[in-house]
CSV table of C-alpha atoms (C1' of nucleotides) in Angstrom, one decimal:
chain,number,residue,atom,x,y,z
A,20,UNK,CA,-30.3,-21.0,3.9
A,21,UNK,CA,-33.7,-22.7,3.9
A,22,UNK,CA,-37.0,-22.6,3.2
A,23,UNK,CA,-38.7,-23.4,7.0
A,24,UNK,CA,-40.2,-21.9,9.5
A,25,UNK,CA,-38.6,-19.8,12.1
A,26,UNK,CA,-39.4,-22.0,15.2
A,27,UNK,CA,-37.6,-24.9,13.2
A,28,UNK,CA,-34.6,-22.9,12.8
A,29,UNK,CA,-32.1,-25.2,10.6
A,30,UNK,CA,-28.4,-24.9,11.5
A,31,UNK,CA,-28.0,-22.6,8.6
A,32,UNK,CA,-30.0,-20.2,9.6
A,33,UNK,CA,-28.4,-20.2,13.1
A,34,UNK,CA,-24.6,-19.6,11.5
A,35,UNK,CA,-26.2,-16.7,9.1
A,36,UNK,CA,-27.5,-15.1,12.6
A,37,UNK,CA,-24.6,-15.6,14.2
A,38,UNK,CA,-22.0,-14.6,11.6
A,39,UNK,CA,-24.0,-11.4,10.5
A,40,UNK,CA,-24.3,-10.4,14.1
A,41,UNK,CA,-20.5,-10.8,14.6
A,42,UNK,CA,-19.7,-8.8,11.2
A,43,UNK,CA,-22.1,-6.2,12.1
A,44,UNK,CA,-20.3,-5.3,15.2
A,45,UNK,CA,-16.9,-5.3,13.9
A,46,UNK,CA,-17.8,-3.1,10.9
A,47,UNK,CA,-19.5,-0.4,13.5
A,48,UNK,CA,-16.9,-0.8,15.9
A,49,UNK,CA,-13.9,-0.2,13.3
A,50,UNK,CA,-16.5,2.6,12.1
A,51,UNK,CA,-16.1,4.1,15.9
A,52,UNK,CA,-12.6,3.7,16.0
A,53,UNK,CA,-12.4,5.7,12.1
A,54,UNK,CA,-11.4,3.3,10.1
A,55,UNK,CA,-13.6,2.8,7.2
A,56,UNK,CA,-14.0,-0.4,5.3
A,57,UNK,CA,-16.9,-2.2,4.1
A,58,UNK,CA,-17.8,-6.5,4.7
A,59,UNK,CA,-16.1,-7.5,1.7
A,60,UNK,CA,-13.3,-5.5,2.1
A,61,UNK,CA,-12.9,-6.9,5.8
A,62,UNK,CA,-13.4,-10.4,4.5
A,63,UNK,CA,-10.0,-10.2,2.1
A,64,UNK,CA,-8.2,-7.8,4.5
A,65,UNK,CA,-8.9,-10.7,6.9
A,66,UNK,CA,-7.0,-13.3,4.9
A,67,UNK,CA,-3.7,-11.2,3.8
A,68,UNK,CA,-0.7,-13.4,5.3
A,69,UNK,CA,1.6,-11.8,7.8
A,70,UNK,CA,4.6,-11.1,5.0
A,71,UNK,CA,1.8,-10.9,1.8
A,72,UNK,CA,-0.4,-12.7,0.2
A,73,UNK,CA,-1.3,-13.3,-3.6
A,74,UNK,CA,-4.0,-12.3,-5.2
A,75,UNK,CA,-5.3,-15.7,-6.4
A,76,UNK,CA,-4.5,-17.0,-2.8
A,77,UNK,CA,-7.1,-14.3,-1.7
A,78,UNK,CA,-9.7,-15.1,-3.4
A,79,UNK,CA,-9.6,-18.7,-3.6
A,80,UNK,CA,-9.4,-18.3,0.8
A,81,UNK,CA,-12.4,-15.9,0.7
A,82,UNK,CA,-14.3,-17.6,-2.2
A,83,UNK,CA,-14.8,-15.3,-4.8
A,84,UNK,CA,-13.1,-14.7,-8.2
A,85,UNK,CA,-10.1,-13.1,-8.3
A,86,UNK,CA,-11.5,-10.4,-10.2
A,87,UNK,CA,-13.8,-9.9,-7.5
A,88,UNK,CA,-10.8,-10.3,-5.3
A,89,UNK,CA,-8.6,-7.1,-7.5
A,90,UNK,CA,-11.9,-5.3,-7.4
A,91,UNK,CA,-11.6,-5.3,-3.6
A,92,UNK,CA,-7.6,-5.1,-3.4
A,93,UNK,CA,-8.2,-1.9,-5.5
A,94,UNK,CA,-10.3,-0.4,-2.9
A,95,UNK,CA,-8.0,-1.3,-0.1
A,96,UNK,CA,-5.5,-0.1,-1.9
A,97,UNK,CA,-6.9,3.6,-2.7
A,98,UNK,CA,-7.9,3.4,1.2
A,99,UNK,CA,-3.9,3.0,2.1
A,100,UNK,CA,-4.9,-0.8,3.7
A,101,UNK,CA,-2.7,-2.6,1.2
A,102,UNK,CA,0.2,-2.5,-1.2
A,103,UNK,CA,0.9,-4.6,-4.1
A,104,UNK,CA,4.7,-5.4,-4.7
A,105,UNK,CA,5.9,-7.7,-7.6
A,106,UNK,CA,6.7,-10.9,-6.4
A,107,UNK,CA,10.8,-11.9,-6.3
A,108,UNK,CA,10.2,-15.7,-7.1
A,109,UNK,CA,7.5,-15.2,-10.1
A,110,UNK,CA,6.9,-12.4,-12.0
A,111,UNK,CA,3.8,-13.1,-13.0
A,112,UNK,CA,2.4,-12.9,-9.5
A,113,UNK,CA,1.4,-9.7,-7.0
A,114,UNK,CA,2.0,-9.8,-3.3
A,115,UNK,CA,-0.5,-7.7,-1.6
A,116,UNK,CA,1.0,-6.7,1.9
A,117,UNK,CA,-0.5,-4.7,4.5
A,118,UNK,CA,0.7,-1.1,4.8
A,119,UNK,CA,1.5,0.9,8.5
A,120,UNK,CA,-1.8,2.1,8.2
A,121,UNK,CA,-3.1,-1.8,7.6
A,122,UNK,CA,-1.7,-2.9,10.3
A,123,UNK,CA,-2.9,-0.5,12.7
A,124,UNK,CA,-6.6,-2.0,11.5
A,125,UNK,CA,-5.7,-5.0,11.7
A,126,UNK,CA,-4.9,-4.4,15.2
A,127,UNK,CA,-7.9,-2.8,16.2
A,128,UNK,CA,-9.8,-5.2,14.3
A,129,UNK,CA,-8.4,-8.1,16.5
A,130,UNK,CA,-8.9,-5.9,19.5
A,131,UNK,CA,-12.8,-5.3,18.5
A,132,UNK,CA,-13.2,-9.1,18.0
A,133,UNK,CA,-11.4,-10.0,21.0
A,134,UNK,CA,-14.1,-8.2,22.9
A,135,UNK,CA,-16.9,-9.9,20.8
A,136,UNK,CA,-15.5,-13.0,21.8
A,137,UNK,CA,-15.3,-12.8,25.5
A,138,UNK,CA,-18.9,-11.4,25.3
A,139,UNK,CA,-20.2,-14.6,24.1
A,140,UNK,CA,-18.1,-16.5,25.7
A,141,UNK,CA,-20.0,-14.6,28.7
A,142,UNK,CA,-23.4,-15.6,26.9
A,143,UNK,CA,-22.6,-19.0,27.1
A,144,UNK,CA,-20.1,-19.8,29.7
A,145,UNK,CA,-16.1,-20.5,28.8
A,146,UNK,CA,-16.4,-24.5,28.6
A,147,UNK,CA,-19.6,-24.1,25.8
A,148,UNK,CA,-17.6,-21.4,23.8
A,149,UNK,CA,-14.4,-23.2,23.2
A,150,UNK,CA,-16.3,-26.3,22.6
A,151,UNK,CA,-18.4,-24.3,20.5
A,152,UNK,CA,-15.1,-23.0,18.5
A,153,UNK,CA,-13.5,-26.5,18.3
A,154,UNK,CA,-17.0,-28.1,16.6
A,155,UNK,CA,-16.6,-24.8,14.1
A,156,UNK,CA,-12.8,-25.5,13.3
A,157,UNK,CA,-13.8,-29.3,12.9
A,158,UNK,CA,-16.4,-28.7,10.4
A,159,UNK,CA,-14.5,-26.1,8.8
A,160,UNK,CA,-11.9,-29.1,8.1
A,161,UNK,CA,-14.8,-30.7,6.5
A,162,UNK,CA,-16.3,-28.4,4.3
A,163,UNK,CA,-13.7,-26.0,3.6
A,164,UNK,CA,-12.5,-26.4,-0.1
A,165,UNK,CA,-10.1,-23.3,0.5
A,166,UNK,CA,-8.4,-24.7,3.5
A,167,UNK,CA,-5.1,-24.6,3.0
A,168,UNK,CA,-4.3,-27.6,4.9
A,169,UNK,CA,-6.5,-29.5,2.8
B,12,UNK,CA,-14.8,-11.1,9.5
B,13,UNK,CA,-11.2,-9.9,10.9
B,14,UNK,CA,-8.2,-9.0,9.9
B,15,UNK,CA,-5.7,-11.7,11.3
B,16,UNK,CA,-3.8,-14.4,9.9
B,17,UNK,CA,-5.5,-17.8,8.6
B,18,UNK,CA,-3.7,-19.8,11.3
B,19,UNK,CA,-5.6,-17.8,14.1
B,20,UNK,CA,-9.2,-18.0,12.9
B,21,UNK,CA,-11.4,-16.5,14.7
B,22,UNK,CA,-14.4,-17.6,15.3
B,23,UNK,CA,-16.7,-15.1,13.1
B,24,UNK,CA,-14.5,-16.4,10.1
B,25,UNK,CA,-15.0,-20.1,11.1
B,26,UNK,CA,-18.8,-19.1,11.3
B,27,UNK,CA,-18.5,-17.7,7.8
B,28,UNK,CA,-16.4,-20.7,6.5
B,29,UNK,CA,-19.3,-22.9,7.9
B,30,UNK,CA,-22.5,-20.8,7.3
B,31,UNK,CA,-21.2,-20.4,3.2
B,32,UNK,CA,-21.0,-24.2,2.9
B,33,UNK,CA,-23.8,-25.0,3.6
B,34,UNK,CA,-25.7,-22.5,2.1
B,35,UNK,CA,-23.9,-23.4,-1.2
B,36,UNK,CA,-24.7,-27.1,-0.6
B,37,UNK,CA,-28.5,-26.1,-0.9
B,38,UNK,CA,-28.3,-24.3,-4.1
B,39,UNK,CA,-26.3,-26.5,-5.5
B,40,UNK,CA,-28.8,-29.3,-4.0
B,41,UNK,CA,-31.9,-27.3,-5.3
B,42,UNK,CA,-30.6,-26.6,-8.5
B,43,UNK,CA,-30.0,-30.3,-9.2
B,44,UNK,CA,-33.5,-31.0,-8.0
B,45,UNK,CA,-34.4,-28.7,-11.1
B,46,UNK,CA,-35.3,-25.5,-8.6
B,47,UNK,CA,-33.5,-22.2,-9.5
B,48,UNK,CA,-33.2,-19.6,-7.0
B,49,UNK,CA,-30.2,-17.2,-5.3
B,50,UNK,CA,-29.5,-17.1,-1.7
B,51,UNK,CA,-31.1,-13.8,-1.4
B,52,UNK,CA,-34.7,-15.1,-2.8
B,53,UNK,CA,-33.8,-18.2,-0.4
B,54,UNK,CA,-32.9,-17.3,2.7
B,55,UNK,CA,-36.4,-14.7,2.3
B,56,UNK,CA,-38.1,-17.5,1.6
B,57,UNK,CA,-37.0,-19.5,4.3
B,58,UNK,CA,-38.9,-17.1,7.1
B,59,UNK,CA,-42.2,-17.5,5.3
B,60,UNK,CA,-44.3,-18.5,7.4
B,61,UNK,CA,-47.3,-21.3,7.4
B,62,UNK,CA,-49.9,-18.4,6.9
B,63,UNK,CA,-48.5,-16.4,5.2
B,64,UNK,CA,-46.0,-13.4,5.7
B,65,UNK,CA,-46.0,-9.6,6.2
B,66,UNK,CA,-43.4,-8.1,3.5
B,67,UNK,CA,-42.1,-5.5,6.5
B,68,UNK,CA,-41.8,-8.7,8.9
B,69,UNK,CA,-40.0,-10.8,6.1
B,70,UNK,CA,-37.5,-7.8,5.7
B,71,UNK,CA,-36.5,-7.5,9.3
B,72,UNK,CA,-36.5,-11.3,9.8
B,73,UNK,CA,-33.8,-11.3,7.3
B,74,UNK,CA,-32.2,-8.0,8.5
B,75,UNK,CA,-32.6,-6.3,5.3
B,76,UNK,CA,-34.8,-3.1,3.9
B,77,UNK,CA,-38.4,-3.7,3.3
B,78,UNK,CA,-37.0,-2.0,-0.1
B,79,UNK,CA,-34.7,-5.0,-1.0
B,80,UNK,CA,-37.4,-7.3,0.7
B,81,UNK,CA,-39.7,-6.4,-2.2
B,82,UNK,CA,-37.3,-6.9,-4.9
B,83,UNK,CA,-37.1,-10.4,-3.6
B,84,UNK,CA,-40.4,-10.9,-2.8
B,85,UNK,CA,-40.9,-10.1,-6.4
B,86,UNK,CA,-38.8,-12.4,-8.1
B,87,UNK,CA,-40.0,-14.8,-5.6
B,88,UNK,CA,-43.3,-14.0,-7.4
B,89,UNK,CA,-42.8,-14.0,-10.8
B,90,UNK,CA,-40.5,-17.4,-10.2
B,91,UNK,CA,-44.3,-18.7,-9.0
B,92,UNK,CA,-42.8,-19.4,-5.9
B,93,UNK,CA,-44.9,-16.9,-3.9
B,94,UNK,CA,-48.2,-15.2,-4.0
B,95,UNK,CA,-49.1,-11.9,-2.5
B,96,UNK,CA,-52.8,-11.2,-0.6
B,97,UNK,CA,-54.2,-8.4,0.7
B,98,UNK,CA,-54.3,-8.6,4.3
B,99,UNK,CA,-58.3,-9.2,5.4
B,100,UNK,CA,-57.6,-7.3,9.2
B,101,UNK,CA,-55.1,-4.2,7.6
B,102,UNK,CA,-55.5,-2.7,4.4
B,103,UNK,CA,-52.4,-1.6,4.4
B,104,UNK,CA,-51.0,-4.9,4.4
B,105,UNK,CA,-50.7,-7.9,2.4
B,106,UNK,CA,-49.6,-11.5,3.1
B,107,UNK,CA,-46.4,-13.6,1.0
B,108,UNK,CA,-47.8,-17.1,1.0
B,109,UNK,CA,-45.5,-19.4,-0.8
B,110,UNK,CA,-47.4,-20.9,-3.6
B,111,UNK,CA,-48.1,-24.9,-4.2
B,112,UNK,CA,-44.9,-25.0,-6.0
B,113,UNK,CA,-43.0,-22.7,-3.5
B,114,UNK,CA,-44.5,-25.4,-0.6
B,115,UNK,CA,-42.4,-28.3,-3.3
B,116,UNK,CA,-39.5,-26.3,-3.4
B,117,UNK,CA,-39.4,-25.9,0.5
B,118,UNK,CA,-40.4,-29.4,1.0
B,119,UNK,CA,-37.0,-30.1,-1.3
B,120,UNK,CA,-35.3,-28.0,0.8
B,121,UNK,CA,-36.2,-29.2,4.0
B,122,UNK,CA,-35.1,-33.0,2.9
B,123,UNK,CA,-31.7,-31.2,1.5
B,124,UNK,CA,-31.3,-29.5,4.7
B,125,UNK,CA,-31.7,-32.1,6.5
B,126,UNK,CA,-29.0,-34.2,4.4
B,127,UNK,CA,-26.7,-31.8,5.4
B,128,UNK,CA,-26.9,-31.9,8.8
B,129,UNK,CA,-27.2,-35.5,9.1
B,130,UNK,CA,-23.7,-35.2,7.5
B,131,UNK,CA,-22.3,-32.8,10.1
B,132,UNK,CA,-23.4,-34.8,12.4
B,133,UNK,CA,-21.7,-37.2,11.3
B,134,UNK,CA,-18.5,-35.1,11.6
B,135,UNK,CA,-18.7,-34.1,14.7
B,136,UNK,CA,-20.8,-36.6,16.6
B,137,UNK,CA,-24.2,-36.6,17.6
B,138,UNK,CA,-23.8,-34.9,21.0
B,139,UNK,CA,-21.6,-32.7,19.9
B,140,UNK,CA,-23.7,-31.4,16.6
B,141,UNK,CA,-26.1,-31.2,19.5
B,142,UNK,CA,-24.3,-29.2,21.2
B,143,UNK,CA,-23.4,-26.7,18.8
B,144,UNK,CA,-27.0,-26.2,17.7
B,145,UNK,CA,-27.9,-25.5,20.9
B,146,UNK,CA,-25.0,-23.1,21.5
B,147,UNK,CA,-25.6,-21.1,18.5
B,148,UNK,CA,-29.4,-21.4,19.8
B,149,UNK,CA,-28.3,-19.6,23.2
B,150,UNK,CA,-26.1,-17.1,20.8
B,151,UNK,CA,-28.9,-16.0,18.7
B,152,UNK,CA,-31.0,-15.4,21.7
B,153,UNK,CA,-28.4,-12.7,22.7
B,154,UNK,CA,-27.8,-11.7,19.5
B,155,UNK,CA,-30.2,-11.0,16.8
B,156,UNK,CA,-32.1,-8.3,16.7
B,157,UNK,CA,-35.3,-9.6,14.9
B,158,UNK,CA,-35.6,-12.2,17.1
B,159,UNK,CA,-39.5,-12.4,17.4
B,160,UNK,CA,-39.4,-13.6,20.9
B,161,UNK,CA,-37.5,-10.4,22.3
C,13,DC,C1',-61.0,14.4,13.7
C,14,DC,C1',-56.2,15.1,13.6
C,15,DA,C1',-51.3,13.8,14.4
C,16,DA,C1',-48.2,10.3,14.5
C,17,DG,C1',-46.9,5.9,13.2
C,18,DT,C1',-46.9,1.9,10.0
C,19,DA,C1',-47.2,-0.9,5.4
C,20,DG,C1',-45.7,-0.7,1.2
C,21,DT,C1',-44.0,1.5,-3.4
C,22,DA,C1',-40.9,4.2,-6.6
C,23,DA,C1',-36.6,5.8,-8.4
C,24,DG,C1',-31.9,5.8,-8.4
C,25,DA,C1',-27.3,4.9,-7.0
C,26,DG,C1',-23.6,2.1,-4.9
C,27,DT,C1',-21.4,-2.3,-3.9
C,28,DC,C1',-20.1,-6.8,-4.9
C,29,DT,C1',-20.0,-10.5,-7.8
C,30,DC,C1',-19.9,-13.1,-11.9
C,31,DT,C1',-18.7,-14.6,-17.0
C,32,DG,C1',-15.9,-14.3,-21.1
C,33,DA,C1',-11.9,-12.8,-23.3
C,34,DC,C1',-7.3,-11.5,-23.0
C,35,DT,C1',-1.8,-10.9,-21.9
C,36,DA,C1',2.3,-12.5,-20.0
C,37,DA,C1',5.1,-15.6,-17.5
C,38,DA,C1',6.1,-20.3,-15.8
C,39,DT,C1',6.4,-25.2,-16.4
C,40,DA,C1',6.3,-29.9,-18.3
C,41,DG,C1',7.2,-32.8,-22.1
C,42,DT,C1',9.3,-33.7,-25.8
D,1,DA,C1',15.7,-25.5,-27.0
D,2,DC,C1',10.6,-25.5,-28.5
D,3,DT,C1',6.1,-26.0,-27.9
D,4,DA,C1',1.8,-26.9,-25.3
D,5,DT,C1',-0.3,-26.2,-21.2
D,6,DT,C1',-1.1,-24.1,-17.0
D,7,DT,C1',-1.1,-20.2,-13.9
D,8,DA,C1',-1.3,-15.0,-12.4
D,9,DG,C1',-3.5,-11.3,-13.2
D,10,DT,C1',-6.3,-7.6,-16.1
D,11,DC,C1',-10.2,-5.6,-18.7
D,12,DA,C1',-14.9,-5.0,-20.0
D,13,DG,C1',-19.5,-5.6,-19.2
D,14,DA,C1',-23.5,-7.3,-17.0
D,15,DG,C1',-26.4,-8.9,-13.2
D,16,DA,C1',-27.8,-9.3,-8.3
D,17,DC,C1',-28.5,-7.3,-4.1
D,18,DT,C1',-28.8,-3.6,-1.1
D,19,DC,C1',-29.2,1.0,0.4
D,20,DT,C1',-31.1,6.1,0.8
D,21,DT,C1',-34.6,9.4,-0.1
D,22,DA,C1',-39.1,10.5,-1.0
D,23,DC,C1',-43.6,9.3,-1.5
D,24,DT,C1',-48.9,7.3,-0.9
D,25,DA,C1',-52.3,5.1,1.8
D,26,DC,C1',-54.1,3.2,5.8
D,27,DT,C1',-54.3,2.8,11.0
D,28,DT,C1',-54.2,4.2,15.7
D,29,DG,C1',-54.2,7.1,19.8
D,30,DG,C1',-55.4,11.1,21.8
DNA sequence: CCAAGTAGTAAGAGTCTCTGACTAAATAGT
DNA sequence: ACTATTTAGTCAGAGACTCTTACTACTTGG
C-alpha cells in the first residue's frame, strides 16, 4: 500500500493487483465448480497440513488471531470442509483435518490454480514465471514471520 | 489463496505472503512517523491522483464499491487527509484532492516505500528486484481490470 | 425534450478482524 | 510433588470494511 500515483506503481501495489486478481479467479472458479467458500475461509483451508493442523498453527501461518482463525474453522466446519479431533499428544490442543468433502476442494482448488498458473506463465513466458516464483519464495524467506522454516 | 500444503506454495500464497508484508511495514512505518490510518483508507489514498480524484474512479481503481469508496473517502476526510470539490466540468461530480497534510503523509509514505524496496532489493539483487517488478508489471497488464490503460 | 446512462448518497446487513478476559492443560524450576 | 509460567483454545463484544438494494441528481445521445 501507498500513497502515489498510479503511473509510479510501487511494488506493493503490483503484489495487491496481482494477488487479488489470482484470488478472484479461484473464488469464481470454485464458485463454478459448486463449492462455496469465501477469501478468508480459502486462506485457512489453504494452510491445513496433509494429516491436520492446529488451530494456533493456523492462524499464526495465515496471520490473524486465533480467534479469528476459530471464527473461520467454525465456518468450515458447518460447510463439512473440516473436522476438529482432539489431539493424542496434548489435550489441550485441536487438530483441524480436512474431511472427504475437504479434500475434494482442495483438489479442485489446486486444479483451478494450476490453470491460473500456466496462464501467466503464458503471459510472461516459462523462463520469467519461474524466475518470477523463485524471487517470491526468496522474499518470502525474508519477510515471512510465520514461516515455518524460520 | 489455495488449498494445498505449505511445502507447495503456490504462487498466489507467496504473492499474499509478500504483498501483506509490506503493506504492514508501511503502517507500522507511518504510524511511527505519528500518521494513523488503516490499509483500506491507504491503499484509497494511494490512487489519488495529482489533481484530484473522481470518488467512482477511486472505487474501481481499488476494485471496490463506490459505496465502500465513500466510507473511506470519508474518513479520509474527517482524518484531514482529503478534501472533496465539486467538479467545475460535471455537476454531478466532485474531486478527492488530498489535503496539505494528506500531500506530508504521502510524501512519508513514498520515502517508507521506498525503504522497503531498497531492502528487497537487497534481498534479491538489483537485477533480479528488477526483474520481478517488471514481471508483475507485464502480469498486471493481463490482469487487472481497472487498469486505466485498457 | 426524453430515455438511458453516470456520479454519488442512504440504509442496512454480512463478513472478518481485533482486544480483553477467561478456562484448562502442559511444562519448567524448584 | 508443588507452584509459576506458558500454551491451546473459548467467549463476548466491538470495530472496520464491504456488499446489496434503492434512491436522487445530472449528463448525454437520439
Amino acid at each position: 500500500m501507498s500513497i502515489d500515483q498510479s503511473d509510479e506503481m510501487s511494488i506493493g501495489t503490483l503484489l495487491f493487483i496481482a494477488q487479488r486478481a489470482f484470488e478472484e479467479d479461484i473464488v469464481a472458479a470454485l464458485h463454478a465448480s459448486g463449492f462455496e467458500f469465501t477469501l478468508a475461509q480459502g486462506r485457512l483451508a489453504a494452510r491445513i497440513a496433509e494429516n491436520g493442523s492446529r488451530l494456533t498453527d493456523l492462524a499464526s501461518a495465515a496471520g490473524i488471531t486465533k480467534q479469528s482463525a476459530a471464527y473461520l474453522v467454525n465456518q468450515l466446519e458447518t460447510a463439512g470442509l473440516v473436522s476438529r479431533h482432539d489431539d493424542p499428544h496434548d489435550a489441550r490442543a485441536q487438530l483441524v483435518v480436512l474431511t472427504a468433502y475437504g479434500k475434494q476442494a482442495q483438489k479442485e482448488a489446486r486444479k483451478i490454480e494450476a490453470g491460473i498458473e500456466a496462464r501467466w506463465q503464458k503471459f510472461l513466458g516459462e523462463p520469467e514465471f519461474l524466475a518470477l516464483k523463485k524471487q517470491l519464495l526468496t522474499l518470502r524467506e525474508q519477510v515471512d514471520r510465520h514461516d515455518p522454516t524460520h
